[in-house]
Coordinates of C-alpha atoms and ligand atoms in Angstrom, one line a residue:
M1 CA 70.2 -8.1 -61.2
G2 CA 69.2 -7.7 -65.3
G3 CA 65.9 -8.5 -66.3
P4 CA 65.3 -12.6 -66.7
V5 CA 65.5 -14.5 -69.6
G6 CA 64.5 -17.8 -70.8
P7 CA 61.9 -19.8 -68.5
S8 CA 61.7 -17.0 -65.8
S9 CA 60.1 -14.5 -68.4
G10 CA 56.7 -16.0 -68.4
G11 CA 55.7 -14.5 -64.8
R12 CA 55.1 -17.1 -62.1
S13 CA 54.6 -20.8 -62.4
V14 CA 51.0 -22.3 -61.8
G15 CA 50.4 -23.7 -58.2
A16 CA 50.8 -22.1 -55.0
D17 CA 53.2 -21.2 -52.6
L18 CA 53.5 -22.1 -49.2
C19 CA 55.0 -19.6 -46.5
G20 CA 53.3 -19.7 -43.6
I21 CA 49.8 -21.4 -42.3
G22 CA 48.5 -18.1 -43.3
D23 CA 48.9 -18.5 -46.9
L24 CA 46.1 -21.8 -46.8
E25 CA 42.3 -21.1 -47.0
D26 CA 40.4 -23.4 -44.6
V27 CA 39.1 -25.5 -47.7
E28 CA 42.7 -25.9 -48.8
L29 CA 44.0 -26.9 -45.0
A30 CA 41.3 -29.5 -45.2
E31 CA 42.4 -30.9 -48.5
I32 CA 46.1 -31.3 -47.9
L33 CA 45.4 -33.1 -44.5
G34 CA 42.2 -35.2 -46.3
H35 CA 44.7 -35.9 -49.5
A36 CA 47.8 -36.9 -46.8
L37 CA 45.7 -39.2 -45.0
A38 CA 44.0 -40.7 -48.2
L39 CA 47.2 -40.9 -50.1
R40 CA 48.2 -44.1 -47.6
E41 CA 45.1 -46.0 -48.6
L42 CA 46.2 -45.9 -52.4
P43 CA 47.4 -49.4 -53.7
S44 CA 50.4 -47.2 -55.9
L45 CA 51.0 -43.5 -55.8
P46 CA 50.3 -41.1 -58.7
E47 CA 53.0 -39.8 -60.3
V48 CA 51.6 -36.2 -60.9
L49 CA 54.8 -34.6 -60.8
R50 CA 56.3 -36.6 -63.6
G51 CA 58.7 -34.0 -65.2
R52 CA 58.5 -31.5 -62.3
Q53 CA 61.9 -30.3 -61.0
I54 CA 62.2 -29.1 -57.6
V55 CA 65.1 -27.6 -55.8
A56 CA 65.9 -28.5 -51.9
A57 CA 67.7 -25.5 -50.5
F58 CA 68.6 -26.0 -47.2
A59 CA 71.1 -23.7 -45.7
E60 CA 70.6 -24.9 -42.4
P61 CA 70.9 -28.8 -40.9
S62 CA 68.1 -30.8 -41.4
T63 CA 67.7 -34.7 -41.5
R64 CA 63.6 -35.4 -41.6
T65 CA 62.8 -32.5 -43.2
R66 CA 64.8 -32.1 -46.4
M67 CA 64.8 -36.3 -46.9
S68 CA 61.1 -36.3 -46.6
F69 CA 60.5 -33.5 -49.1
Q70 CA 63.0 -35.3 -51.7
A71 CA 61.1 -38.6 -50.8
A72 CA 57.8 -37.1 -51.3
A73 CA 58.7 -35.5 -54.6
R74 CA 60.7 -38.6 -55.9
R75 CA 57.4 -40.6 -54.9
L76 CA 55.2 -38.5 -57.0
G77 CA 57.8 -38.8 -60.1
A78 CA 59.9 -35.3 -59.7
D79 CA 63.3 -34.5 -59.6
V80 CA 64.8 -33.1 -57.0
V81 CA 68.0 -31.0 -56.9
A82 CA 69.7 -29.8 -53.5
F83 CA 71.2 -27.0 -53.4
D84 CA 72.9 -26.2 -49.5
G85 CA 74.4 -22.9 -50.6
G86 CA 77.7 -23.9 -48.8
A87 CA 81.4 -24.4 -49.3
S88 CA 80.7 -26.3 -52.6
T89 CA 78.6 -23.6 -54.3
S90 CA 80.0 -20.1 -55.4
A91 CA 78.8 -18.6 -51.8
S92 CA 82.6 -19.1 -51.2
K93 CA 83.1 -16.6 -54.2
G94 CA 81.2 -13.8 -52.4
E95 CA 77.6 -14.6 -54.2
S96 CA 74.7 -14.1 -52.0
A97 CA 72.1 -16.5 -51.4
L98 CA 69.5 -14.7 -53.5
D99 CA 71.7 -13.9 -56.2
A100 CA 72.4 -17.7 -56.3
L101 CA 68.6 -18.7 -56.0
Q102 CA 67.8 -16.4 -59.1
N103 CA 70.3 -18.2 -61.1
L104 CA 68.5 -21.7 -60.5
D105 CA 65.3 -20.1 -61.0
A106 CA 66.0 -18.7 -64.3
M107 CA 67.2 -22.5 -65.3
G108 CA 63.6 -22.8 -65.1
F109 CA 62.4 -25.1 -61.7
D110 CA 59.2 -25.7 -60.5
A111 CA 59.1 -25.3 -56.9
F112 CA 61.7 -24.4 -54.5
V113 CA 62.2 -25.7 -50.5
V114 CA 63.7 -24.0 -48.6
R115 CA 65.4 -23.4 -45.1
D116 CA 67.2 -20.6 -43.7
R117 CA 68.2 -19.1 -40.3
R118 CA 66.7 -15.6 -41.7
Q119 CA 62.9 -15.2 -40.2
G120 CA 60.7 -14.1 -43.5
W121 CA 63.1 -15.7 -46.1
A122 CA 60.6 -17.7 -48.0
R123 CA 58.1 -14.5 -48.0
R124 CA 61.2 -12.7 -49.3
L125 CA 61.9 -15.4 -52.2
R126 CA 58.2 -15.3 -53.1
G127 CA 58.9 -11.7 -54.5
E128 CA 61.6 -12.5 -56.2
L129 CA 61.5 -16.0 -57.6
R130 CA 59.1 -17.2 -60.6
A131 CA 59.1 -20.9 -59.3
R132 CA 56.9 -21.4 -56.1
V133 CA 58.3 -21.2 -52.6
I134 CA 57.5 -23.6 -49.9
N135 CA 58.6 -22.9 -46.7
A136 CA 60.7 -25.8 -45.0
G137 CA 61.8 -23.5 -41.7
D138 CA 62.7 -20.0 -41.6
G139 CA 64.6 -19.0 -38.2
I140 CA 62.4 -18.5 -35.4
G141 CA 59.8 -17.6 -38.1
E142 CA 57.3 -20.9 -39.4
H143 CA 57.6 -24.2 -40.3
P144 CA 54.2 -24.8 -41.9
T145 CA 54.6 -28.5 -43.2
Q146 CA 55.7 -29.8 -39.6
A147 CA 52.6 -28.3 -38.3
L148 CA 50.4 -30.2 -40.6
L149 CA 52.2 -33.3 -40.5
D150 CA 51.3 -32.8 -36.7
A151 CA 47.8 -32.1 -37.3
A152 CA 47.5 -35.1 -39.6
T153 CA 49.1 -37.2 -36.9
I154 CA 46.5 -36.0 -34.3
L155 CA 43.8 -36.9 -36.9
E156 CA 44.9 -40.3 -37.4
V157 CA 45.5 -41.3 -33.8
F158 CA 42.2 -39.9 -32.7
G159 CA 39.9 -41.0 -36.0
R160 CA 38.9 -37.7 -37.0
S161 CA 38.2 -36.6 -40.7
A162 CA 40.2 -34.2 -42.4
A163 CA 36.7 -32.9 -44.1
E164 CA 35.2 -31.4 -40.9
G165 CA 37.8 -28.8 -41.7
K166 CA 37.9 -26.0 -38.7
N167 CA 36.0 -28.4 -36.6
S168 CA 38.3 -31.4 -37.3
L169 CA 40.3 -31.2 -33.7
K170 CA 37.4 -30.0 -31.7
G171 CA 37.3 -31.4 -28.3
L172 CA 41.0 -32.2 -28.2
R173 CA 43.4 -30.0 -25.8
I174 CA 46.7 -30.4 -26.8
A175 CA 49.7 -29.2 -25.0
I176 CA 52.8 -27.3 -26.4
C177 CA 55.9 -27.4 -24.0
G178 CA 59.3 -26.1 -24.0
D179 CA 61.1 -23.5 -26.0
I180 CA 58.2 -21.8 -27.5
L181 CA 59.4 -18.6 -28.3
H182 CA 62.6 -19.8 -30.5
S183 CA 60.6 -22.6 -32.3
R184 CA 59.5 -22.2 -36.0
V185 CA 57.3 -25.4 -35.3
A186 CA 55.5 -23.8 -32.4
G187 CA 55.3 -20.6 -34.8
S188 CA 53.5 -22.7 -37.0
D189 CA 51.2 -25.2 -34.6
L190 CA 50.0 -22.0 -32.5
R191 CA 48.5 -20.7 -35.9
L192 CA 47.0 -23.9 -37.0
L193 CA 45.9 -26.1 -34.3
P194 CA 43.2 -23.6 -32.8
R195 CA 42.0 -23.5 -36.2
L196 CA 41.1 -26.7 -36.5
G197 CA 39.3 -26.3 -33.4
A198 CA 41.7 -27.7 -30.6
S199 CA 41.9 -26.2 -27.4
V200 CA 45.7 -25.3 -27.1
V201 CA 48.2 -24.5 -24.0
A202 CA 51.6 -23.2 -24.2
A203 CA 54.2 -23.7 -21.7
G204 CA 57.9 -23.2 -21.2
P205 CA 60.6 -21.9 -18.9
P206 CA 61.4 -18.0 -18.4
G207 CA 62.9 -16.7 -21.4
L208 CA 61.9 -19.3 -23.6
I209 CA 58.0 -18.4 -23.8
D210 CA 56.4 -15.0 -23.7
P211 CA 53.1 -15.3 -22.7
A212 CA 51.9 -11.6 -24.2
A213 CA 53.4 -13.1 -27.7
L214 CA 51.1 -16.1 -27.7
P215 CA 47.8 -16.0 -30.0
S216 CA 44.8 -14.8 -28.1
S217 CA 43.2 -18.4 -28.7
V218 CA 45.9 -20.1 -27.0
D219 CA 46.3 -20.6 -23.0
F220 CA 49.5 -20.2 -21.1
A221 CA 50.2 -22.5 -18.4
E222 CA 53.0 -21.5 -15.6
S223 CA 54.5 -24.9 -15.5
L224 CA 54.7 -28.1 -17.5
D225 CA 52.3 -30.5 -14.9
Q226 CA 49.8 -27.4 -15.3
A227 CA 50.0 -27.8 -19.2
L228 CA 49.9 -31.8 -18.9
V229 CA 46.5 -31.9 -17.0
G230 CA 43.9 -33.0 -19.1
A231 CA 46.0 -33.0 -22.3
D232 CA 44.9 -35.6 -25.1
V233 CA 48.3 -34.5 -27.0
I234 CA 51.6 -33.6 -25.6
M235 CA 54.0 -32.3 -28.2
M236 CA 57.5 -31.4 -26.6
L237 CA 60.0 -29.0 -28.3
R238 CA 63.8 -28.9 -28.4
V239 CA 65.8 -25.9 -26.7
Q240 CA 66.9 -23.9 -29.9
R241 CA 70.6 -23.3 -28.5
E242 CA 71.7 -22.2 -32.1
R243 CA 69.0 -19.4 -31.7
L244 CA 69.2 -18.3 -28.2
P245 CA 70.2 -14.8 -27.0
A246 CA 73.9 -14.9 -25.6
A247 CA 72.9 -13.3 -22.6
L248 CA 69.9 -15.8 -21.6
E249 CA 70.8 -18.2 -18.7
L250 CA 69.2 -21.5 -18.7
P251 CA 69.4 -24.6 -16.4
D252 CA 72.0 -27.5 -17.1
D253 CA 70.5 -30.2 -18.7
V254 CA 69.4 -32.3 -15.4
S255 CA 68.0 -29.5 -14.1
Y256 CA 65.7 -28.6 -17.4
H257 CA 64.9 -32.2 -17.2
T258 CA 63.6 -31.8 -13.5
R259 CA 61.3 -28.9 -14.1
W260 CA 60.4 -29.2 -17.8
G261 CA 61.4 -32.6 -19.1
L262 CA 58.4 -34.9 -20.1
S263 CA 59.0 -38.1 -17.7
V264 CA 56.6 -41.4 -17.5
P265 CA 55.8 -39.8 -14.0
R266 CA 54.6 -36.5 -15.3
L267 CA 53.0 -38.2 -18.4
G268 CA 50.2 -39.7 -15.7
L269 CA 49.0 -36.1 -15.4
A270 CA 47.5 -35.9 -18.9
K271 CA 44.5 -38.1 -20.2
A272 CA 44.6 -41.7 -20.1
G273 CA 44.8 -42.3 -23.9
A274 CA 47.0 -38.9 -24.3
I275 CA 49.9 -39.6 -27.1
V276 CA 53.3 -37.9 -27.1
L277 CA 54.5 -36.1 -30.3
H278 CA 58.2 -34.2 -30.9
P279 CA 59.4 -32.9 -34.4
G280 CA 62.8 -33.7 -33.9
P281 CA 65.6 -33.7 -33.5
M282 CA 65.1 -34.8 -29.7
N283 CA 67.2 -34.2 -26.8
R284 CA 67.2 -37.3 -24.9
G285 CA 67.0 -36.8 -21.0
V286 CA 66.1 -33.1 -21.5
E287 CA 63.2 -32.1 -23.0
I288 CA 61.8 -35.7 -23.0
A289 CA 62.9 -39.0 -21.3
S290 CA 63.9 -42.1 -23.3
E291 CA 61.4 -44.1 -21.9
V292 CA 58.6 -41.6 -22.9
A293 CA 60.0 -41.3 -26.6
D294 CA 60.2 -44.4 -26.9
G295 CA 57.1 -45.9 -25.0
P296 CA 53.5 -46.9 -25.8
R297 CA 52.4 -43.1 -26.0
S298 CA 54.9 -42.0 -28.3
R299 CA 53.6 -41.4 -31.9
I300 CA 57.0 -39.4 -32.9
L301 CA 57.7 -41.9 -36.1
L302 CA 54.2 -41.9 -37.0
Q303 CA 54.7 -37.9 -37.4
A304 CA 57.7 -38.7 -39.5
H305 CA 56.1 -41.4 -41.6
L306 CA 52.7 -39.1 -42.2
G307 CA 55.1 -36.0 -43.0
V308 CA 56.0 -37.5 -46.7
A309 CA 52.3 -37.8 -47.4
V310 CA 51.7 -34.4 -46.3
R311 CA 54.5 -33.0 -48.0
M312 CA 53.4 -35.2 -51.2
A313 CA 50.2 -32.7 -51.0
V314 CA 51.9 -29.6 -50.4
L315 CA 53.9 -30.2 -53.5
A316 CA 51.4 -31.4 -55.5
R317 CA 49.6 -27.9 -54.7
A318 CA 53.0 -25.9 -55.3
C319 CA 53.1 -27.5 -58.9
G320 CA 49.4 -27.2 -59.5
R321 CA 48.9 -30.4 -59.5
Q322 CA 46.1 -30.8 -56.8
N323 CA 44.3 -33.5 -58.9
L324 CA 46.4 -36.1 -56.6
L325 CA 43.7 -38.4 -55.9
P326 CA 41.7 -40.7 -58.3
R327 CA 37.7 -39.4 -58.8
A328 CA 36.4 -41.8 -56.0
H329 CA 38.5 -40.1 -53.3
P330 CA 37.2 -37.2 -51.2
Ligands
NCD401 C1 62.6 -28.6 -36.1 C2 63.4 -27.4 -37.3 O1 64.3 -27.7 -38.1 O2 62.5 -26.3 -37.1 N1 63.1 -29.8 -36.9 C3 62.6 -30.3 -37.7 O3 62.1 -30.0 -38.8 N2 61.5 -31.8 -37.6 C4 62.8 -28.6 -35.0 C5 64.0 -28.3 -34.5 O4 65.2 -28.3 -34.5 O5 64.2 -28.4 -32.8

Protein backbone atom coordinates (compact mmCIF):
# COMPACT_ATOMS: atom_id res chain seq x y z
CA MET A 1 0.00 0.00 0.00
CA GLY A 2 1.15 3.59 -0.68
CA GLY A 3 2.98 5.69 1.90
CA PRO A 4 0.97 6.74 4.93
CA VAL A 5 -0.57 10.19 5.08
CA GLY A 6 -2.05 12.20 7.89
CA PRO A 7 -1.86 10.74 11.39
CA SER A 8 0.23 7.76 10.32
CA SER A 9 3.09 9.86 9.10
CA GLY A 10 4.62 10.52 12.52
CA GLY A 11 5.94 7.03 13.39
CA ARG A 12 4.47 4.80 16.07
CA SER A 13 2.23 6.30 18.74
CA VAL A 14 3.29 6.56 22.39
CA GLY A 15 2.55 3.65 24.71
CA ALA A 16 3.31 -0.04 24.45
CA ASP A 17 1.93 -3.09 22.64
CA LEU A 18 0.84 -6.28 24.36
CA CYS A 19 1.06 -9.20 21.96
CA GLY A 20 2.15 -11.81 24.49
CA ILE A 21 3.22 -12.17 28.11
CA GLY A 22 6.85 -11.92 26.99
CA ASP A 23 6.25 -8.26 26.06
CA LEU A 24 6.01 -7.38 29.75
CA GLU A 25 9.03 -6.67 31.92
CA ASP A 26 8.73 -7.94 35.51
CA VAL A 27 8.18 -4.41 36.76
CA GLU A 28 5.38 -3.83 34.21
CA LEU A 29 3.71 -7.08 35.20
CA ALA A 30 3.66 -6.08 38.85
CA GLU A 31 2.43 -2.61 37.89
CA ILE A 32 -0.49 -3.84 35.75
CA LEU A 33 -1.61 -6.32 38.41
CA GLY A 34 -1.15 -3.78 41.21
CA HIS A 35 -3.02 -1.07 39.32
CA ALA A 36 -5.87 -3.41 38.43
CA LEU A 37 -6.41 -4.41 42.04
CA ALA A 38 -5.99 -0.85 43.34
CA LEU A 39 -8.43 0.62 40.81
CA ARG A 40 -11.22 -1.25 42.53
CA GLU A 41 -10.67 0.76 45.70
CA LEU A 42 -10.90 4.18 44.09
CA PRO A 43 -14.10 6.12 44.81
CA SER A 44 -14.25 7.16 41.14
CA LEU A 45 -12.30 6.16 38.07
CA PRO A 46 -9.73 8.54 36.58
CA GLU A 47 -10.69 9.45 33.01
CA VAL A 48 -7.11 9.13 31.81
CA LEU A 49 -8.18 7.98 28.35
CA ARG A 50 -10.51 10.89 27.61
CA GLY A 51 -10.06 11.87 23.97
CA ARG A 52 -8.46 8.53 23.08
CA GLN A 53 -10.00 6.32 20.41
CA ILE A 54 -9.69 2.58 20.42
CA VAL A 55 -10.62 0.02 17.77
CA ALA A 56 -11.98 -3.34 18.92
CA ALA A 57 -11.20 -5.54 15.89
CA PHE A 58 -12.65 -8.94 16.74
CA ALA A 59 -12.70 -11.30 13.77
CA GLU A 60 -13.62 -14.31 15.97
CA PRO A 61 -16.58 -14.76 18.32
CA SER A 62 -16.24 -13.20 21.76
CA THR A 63 -18.55 -12.34 24.63
CA ARG A 64 -16.45 -11.62 27.73
CA THR A 65 -13.26 -10.31 26.20
CA ARG A 66 -14.87 -7.88 23.76
CA MET A 67 -17.34 -6.47 26.30
CA SER A 68 -14.67 -6.31 28.98
CA PHE A 69 -12.30 -4.30 26.78
CA GLN A 70 -15.13 -2.00 25.70
CA ALA A 71 -16.24 -1.42 29.29
CA ALA A 72 -12.65 -0.81 30.40
CA ALA A 73 -12.00 1.73 27.64
CA ARG A 74 -15.26 3.60 28.17
CA ARG A 75 -14.94 3.70 31.95
CA LEU A 76 -11.59 5.47 31.53
CA GLY A 77 -13.18 7.98 29.14
CA ALA A 78 -12.08 6.55 25.75
CA ASP A 79 -14.25 6.10 22.67
CA VAL A 80 -14.43 2.61 21.20
CA VAL A 81 -15.32 1.63 17.66
CA ALA A 82 -15.98 -1.98 16.76
CA PHE A 83 -14.74 -3.62 13.56
CA ASP A 84 -15.57 -7.27 13.04
CA GLY A 85 -14.20 -7.61 9.51
CA GLY A 86 -17.42 -9.41 8.59
CA ALA A 87 -20.26 -9.17 6.12
CA SER A 88 -20.99 -5.49 6.75
CA THR A 89 -17.42 -4.48 5.85
CA SER A 90 -15.41 -4.33 2.64
CA ALA A 91 -14.13 -7.84 3.34
CA SER A 92 -17.20 -8.86 1.32
CA LYS A 93 -15.68 -6.90 -1.60
CA GLY A 94 -12.42 -8.81 -1.34
CA GLU A 95 -10.41 -6.48 0.90
CA SER A 96 -7.83 -8.20 3.08
CA ALA A 97 -7.97 -7.75 6.86
CA LEU A 98 -4.55 -6.14 6.80
CA ASP A 99 -5.55 -3.56 4.18
CA ALA A 100 -8.69 -2.75 6.17
CA LEU A 101 -6.80 -2.32 9.44
CA GLN A 102 -4.09 -0.20 7.81
CA ASN A 103 -6.81 2.10 6.50
CA LEU A 104 -8.37 2.38 9.96
CA ASP A 105 -4.89 3.07 11.34
CA ALA A 106 -4.48 5.93 8.89
CA MET A 107 -7.59 7.51 10.44
CA GLY A 108 -5.59 8.07 13.62
CA PHE A 109 -6.75 5.65 16.31
CA ASP A 110 -4.62 5.19 19.43
CA ALA A 111 -4.84 1.44 19.92
CA PHE A 112 -6.21 -1.69 18.28
CA VAL A 113 -7.52 -4.57 20.38
CA VAL A 114 -7.37 -7.53 18.01
CA ARG A 115 -8.69 -11.08 17.94
CA ASP A 116 -8.10 -13.38 15.01
CA ARG A 117 -7.91 -17.10 14.21
CA ARG A 118 -4.33 -16.69 12.95
CA GLN A 119 -1.54 -17.36 15.44
CA GLY A 120 0.91 -14.45 15.44
CA TRP A 121 -1.63 -11.97 14.02
CA ALA A 122 -1.12 -9.35 16.72
CA ARG A 123 2.66 -9.47 16.28
CA ARG A 124 2.25 -9.15 12.54
CA LEU A 125 0.08 -6.05 13.00
CA ARG A 126 2.59 -4.57 15.41
CA GLY A 127 4.98 -4.31 12.49
CA GLU A 128 2.35 -2.74 10.20
CA LEU A 129 0.36 -0.27 12.29
CA ARG A 130 1.21 3.06 13.81
CA ALA A 131 -1.25 2.56 16.69
CA ARG A 132 -0.53 0.22 19.58
CA VAL A 133 -1.68 -3.38 19.34
CA ILE A 134 -3.22 -5.45 22.12
CA ASN A 135 -3.73 -9.16 21.52
CA ALA A 136 -7.20 -10.35 22.56
CA GLY A 137 -6.51 -13.89 21.30
CA ASP A 138 -4.59 -15.10 18.22
CA GLY A 139 -5.61 -18.62 17.21
CA ILE A 140 -3.80 -21.12 19.41
CA GLY A 141 -1.16 -18.51 20.29
CA GLU A 142 -1.71 -16.26 23.30
CA HIS A 143 -4.38 -14.39 25.22
CA PRO A 144 -2.30 -12.24 27.56
CA THR A 145 -5.05 -10.20 29.23
CA GLN A 146 -6.88 -13.42 30.17
CA ALA A 147 -3.74 -14.70 31.92
CA LEU A 148 -3.30 -11.34 33.66
CA LEU A 149 -6.86 -11.43 34.94
CA ASP A 150 -6.36 -15.03 36.08
CA ALA A 151 -3.31 -13.89 38.06
CA ALA A 152 -5.20 -10.89 39.47
CA THR A 153 -8.00 -13.21 40.63
CA ILE A 154 -5.56 -15.55 42.38
CA LEU A 155 -3.77 -12.61 44.04
CA GLU A 156 -7.09 -11.21 45.24
CA VAL A 157 -8.39 -14.50 46.65
CA PHE A 158 -5.16 -15.49 48.37
CA GLY A 159 -4.49 -11.97 49.66
CA ARG A 160 -1.14 -11.66 47.90
CA SER A 161 0.50 -8.41 46.92
CA ALA A 162 1.23 -7.80 43.26
CA ALA A 163 4.20 -5.72 44.40
CA GLU A 164 6.01 -8.96 45.29
CA GLY A 165 6.39 -9.43 41.53
CA LYS A 166 8.24 -12.66 40.81
CA ASN A 167 7.24 -14.11 44.19
CA SER A 168 3.64 -13.00 44.37
CA LEU A 169 2.22 -16.51 43.73
CA LYS A 170 5.01 -18.38 45.52
CA GLY A 171 3.83 -21.43 47.44
CA LEU A 172 0.66 -21.86 45.38
CA ARG A 173 0.05 -24.98 43.28
CA ILE A 174 -2.00 -24.29 40.14
CA ALA A 175 -3.49 -27.08 38.01
CA ILE A 176 -4.41 -26.20 34.41
CA CYS A 177 -6.56 -28.95 32.91
CA GLY A 178 -8.21 -29.75 29.59
CA ASP A 179 -7.29 -28.75 26.05
CA ILE A 180 -3.85 -27.32 26.70
CA LEU A 181 -2.62 -27.69 23.14
CA HIS A 182 -5.25 -25.55 21.37
CA SER A 183 -5.90 -23.03 24.14
CA ARG A 184 -4.36 -19.58 23.82
CA VAL A 185 -5.39 -19.02 27.44
CA ALA A 186 -3.06 -21.87 28.41
CA GLY A 187 -0.48 -20.38 26.03
CA SER A 188 -0.34 -17.23 28.15
CA ASP A 189 -0.99 -18.75 31.60
CA LEU A 190 1.82 -21.27 31.20
CA ARG A 191 4.15 -18.35 30.53
CA LEU A 192 2.84 -16.04 33.23
CA LEU A 193 2.02 -18.09 36.33
CA PRO A 194 5.45 -19.74 36.78
CA ARG A 195 7.03 -16.30 36.31
CA LEU A 196 5.04 -15.10 39.32
CA GLY A 197 6.46 -17.96 41.40
CA ALA A 198 3.57 -20.45 41.21
CA SER A 199 4.14 -24.18 40.91
CA VAL A 200 2.12 -25.16 37.81
CA VAL A 201 0.94 -28.58 36.63
CA ALA A 202 -0.85 -29.27 33.33
CA ALA A 203 -3.07 -32.24 32.44
CA GLY A 204 -5.25 -33.12 29.47
CA PRO A 205 -6.44 -36.00 27.30
CA PRO A 206 -4.20 -37.50 24.60
CA GLY A 207 -4.20 -35.23 21.55
CA LEU A 208 -4.99 -32.18 23.68
CA ILE A 209 -1.65 -31.88 25.45
CA ASP A 210 1.94 -32.40 24.36
CA PRO A 211 4.12 -32.95 27.43
CA ALA A 212 7.25 -32.21 25.39
CA ALA A 213 5.90 -28.79 24.40
CA LEU A 214 5.26 -27.64 27.97
CA PRO A 215 7.65 -25.02 29.35
CA SER A 216 10.35 -26.69 31.46
CA SER A 217 9.01 -24.98 34.59
CA VAL A 218 5.61 -26.72 34.22
CA ASP A 219 4.88 -30.25 35.52
CA PHE A 220 2.90 -32.76 33.47
CA ALA A 221 0.24 -34.97 35.09
CA GLU A 222 -1.09 -38.12 33.42
CA SER A 223 -4.61 -37.65 34.73
CA LEU A 224 -6.91 -34.96 36.05
CA ASP A 225 -6.98 -36.68 39.45
CA GLN A 226 -3.19 -36.58 39.64
CA ALA A 227 -3.13 -32.88 38.74
CA LEU A 228 -5.73 -32.03 41.37
CA VAL A 229 -3.88 -33.49 44.34
CA GLY A 230 -2.59 -30.62 46.46
CA ALA A 231 -3.86 -27.89 44.11
CA ASP A 232 -4.75 -24.44 45.47
CA VAL A 233 -6.14 -23.29 42.13
CA ILE A 234 -7.81 -25.40 39.44
CA MET A 235 -8.21 -23.85 36.03
CA MET A 236 -10.48 -25.81 33.68
CA LEU A 237 -10.31 -25.27 29.91
CA ARG A 238 -12.87 -25.96 27.23
CA VAL A 239 -12.08 -28.34 24.35
CA GLN A 240 -11.40 -25.91 21.48
CA ARG A 241 -13.41 -27.93 18.96
CA GLU A 242 -13.21 -25.21 16.33
CA ARG A 243 -9.42 -25.65 16.22
CA LEU A 244 -8.97 -29.41 16.42
CA PRO A 245 -7.40 -31.37 13.57
CA ALA A 246 -10.13 -33.26 11.69
CA ALA A 247 -8.41 -36.61 12.30
CA LEU A 248 -8.41 -36.24 16.11
CA GLU A 249 -10.93 -38.57 17.75
CA LEU A 250 -12.26 -37.39 21.06
CA PRO A 251 -14.52 -39.14 23.55
CA ASP A 252 -18.18 -38.08 23.55
CA ASP A 253 -19.20 -35.45 26.12
CA VAL A 254 -20.35 -37.95 28.76
CA SER A 255 -17.16 -40.03 28.54
CA TYR A 256 -15.07 -36.85 28.51
CA HIS A 257 -16.76 -35.68 31.70
CA THR A 258 -16.20 -39.04 33.39
CA ARG A 259 -12.44 -38.90 32.77
CA TRP A 260 -11.61 -35.23 32.44
CA GLY A 261 -14.50 -33.27 33.94
CA LEU A 262 -14.26 -31.43 37.24
CA SER A 263 -17.00 -32.85 39.47
CA VAL A 264 -17.74 -32.20 43.15
CA PRO A 265 -16.19 -35.53 44.33
CA ARG A 266 -13.08 -34.87 42.25
CA LEU A 267 -12.73 -31.40 43.72
CA GLY A 268 -12.17 -33.17 47.05
CA LEU A 269 -8.70 -34.18 45.80
CA ALA A 270 -7.54 -30.56 45.83
CA LYS A 271 -6.63 -28.57 48.94
CA ALA A 272 -9.44 -27.64 51.32
CA GLY A 273 -9.45 -23.97 50.29
CA ALA A 274 -8.88 -24.56 46.58
CA ILE A 275 -10.62 -22.28 44.09
CA VAL A 276 -11.92 -23.07 40.60
CA LEU A 277 -11.34 -20.83 37.58
CA HIS A 278 -12.53 -21.03 33.97
CA PRO A 279 -11.95 -18.41 31.25
CA GLY A 280 -15.34 -19.14 29.67
CA PRO A 281 -17.21 -20.06 27.64
CA MET A 282 -17.97 -23.10 29.80
CA ASN A 283 -19.36 -26.33 28.48
CA ARG A 284 -21.31 -27.46 31.53
CA GLY A 285 -21.35 -31.20 32.00
CA VAL A 286 -18.25 -31.60 29.81
CA GLU A 287 -15.09 -30.10 31.36
CA ILE A 288 -16.93 -28.80 34.42
CA ALA A 289 -20.02 -29.87 36.36
CA SER A 290 -22.66 -27.22 36.98
CA GLU A 291 -22.42 -27.91 40.73
CA VAL A 292 -18.76 -26.90 40.60
CA ALA A 293 -19.22 -23.92 38.27
CA ASP A 294 -21.94 -22.51 40.53
CA GLY A 295 -20.50 -23.85 43.78
CA PRO A 296 -18.72 -22.18 46.71
CA ARG A 297 -15.22 -22.76 45.33
CA SER A 298 -15.92 -21.12 41.98
CA ARG A 299 -14.34 -17.71 41.33
CA ILE A 300 -15.37 -17.64 37.68
CA LEU A 301 -17.45 -14.48 38.00
CA LEU A 302 -14.68 -12.79 39.98
CA GLN A 303 -12.46 -13.42 36.93
CA ALA A 304 -14.94 -11.60 34.70
CA HIS A 305 -15.20 -8.79 37.25
CA LEU A 306 -11.44 -8.27 37.60
CA GLY A 307 -10.94 -8.60 33.85
CA VAL A 308 -12.29 -5.08 33.33
CA ALA A 309 -9.77 -3.57 35.77
CA VAL A 310 -6.89 -5.53 34.22
CA ARG A 311 -7.88 -4.27 30.77
CA MET A 312 -8.06 -0.71 32.06
CA ALA A 313 -4.45 -1.03 33.18
CA VAL A 314 -3.42 -2.60 29.85
CA LEU A 315 -5.23 0.05 27.78
CA ALA A 316 -3.70 2.85 29.85
CA ARG A 317 -0.24 1.35 29.24
CA ALA A 318 -0.99 1.04 25.52
CA CYS A 319 -1.97 4.70 25.34
CA GLY A 320 1.04 5.88 27.34
CA ARG A 321 -1.08 6.79 30.38
CA GLN A 322 0.37 4.70 33.18
CA ASN A 323 -0.45 7.43 35.71
CA LEU A 324 -3.68 5.64 36.39
CA LEU A 325 -3.68 6.02 40.15
CA PRO A 326 -3.55 9.11 42.36
CA ARG A 327 -0.06 9.65 43.82
CA ALA A 328 -0.92 8.17 47.22
CA HIS A 329 -1.30 4.69 45.67
CA PRO A 330 1.72 2.42 45.09
C1 LIG B 1 -11.21 -17.96 25.58
C2 LIG B 1 -10.74 -17.59 24.19
O1 LIG B 1 -11.48 -17.09 23.37
O2 LIG B 1 -9.57 -17.82 23.97
N1 LIG B 1 -12.26 -17.24 26.07
C3 LIG B 1 -12.07 -15.99 26.57
O3 LIG B 1 -11.49 -15.15 25.94
N2 LIG B 1 -12.54 -15.74 27.80
C4 LIG B 1 -11.30 -19.39 25.81
C5 LIG B 1 -12.17 -20.24 24.92
O4 LIG B 1 -12.66 -19.85 23.88
O5 LIG B 1 -12.34 -21.38 25.30
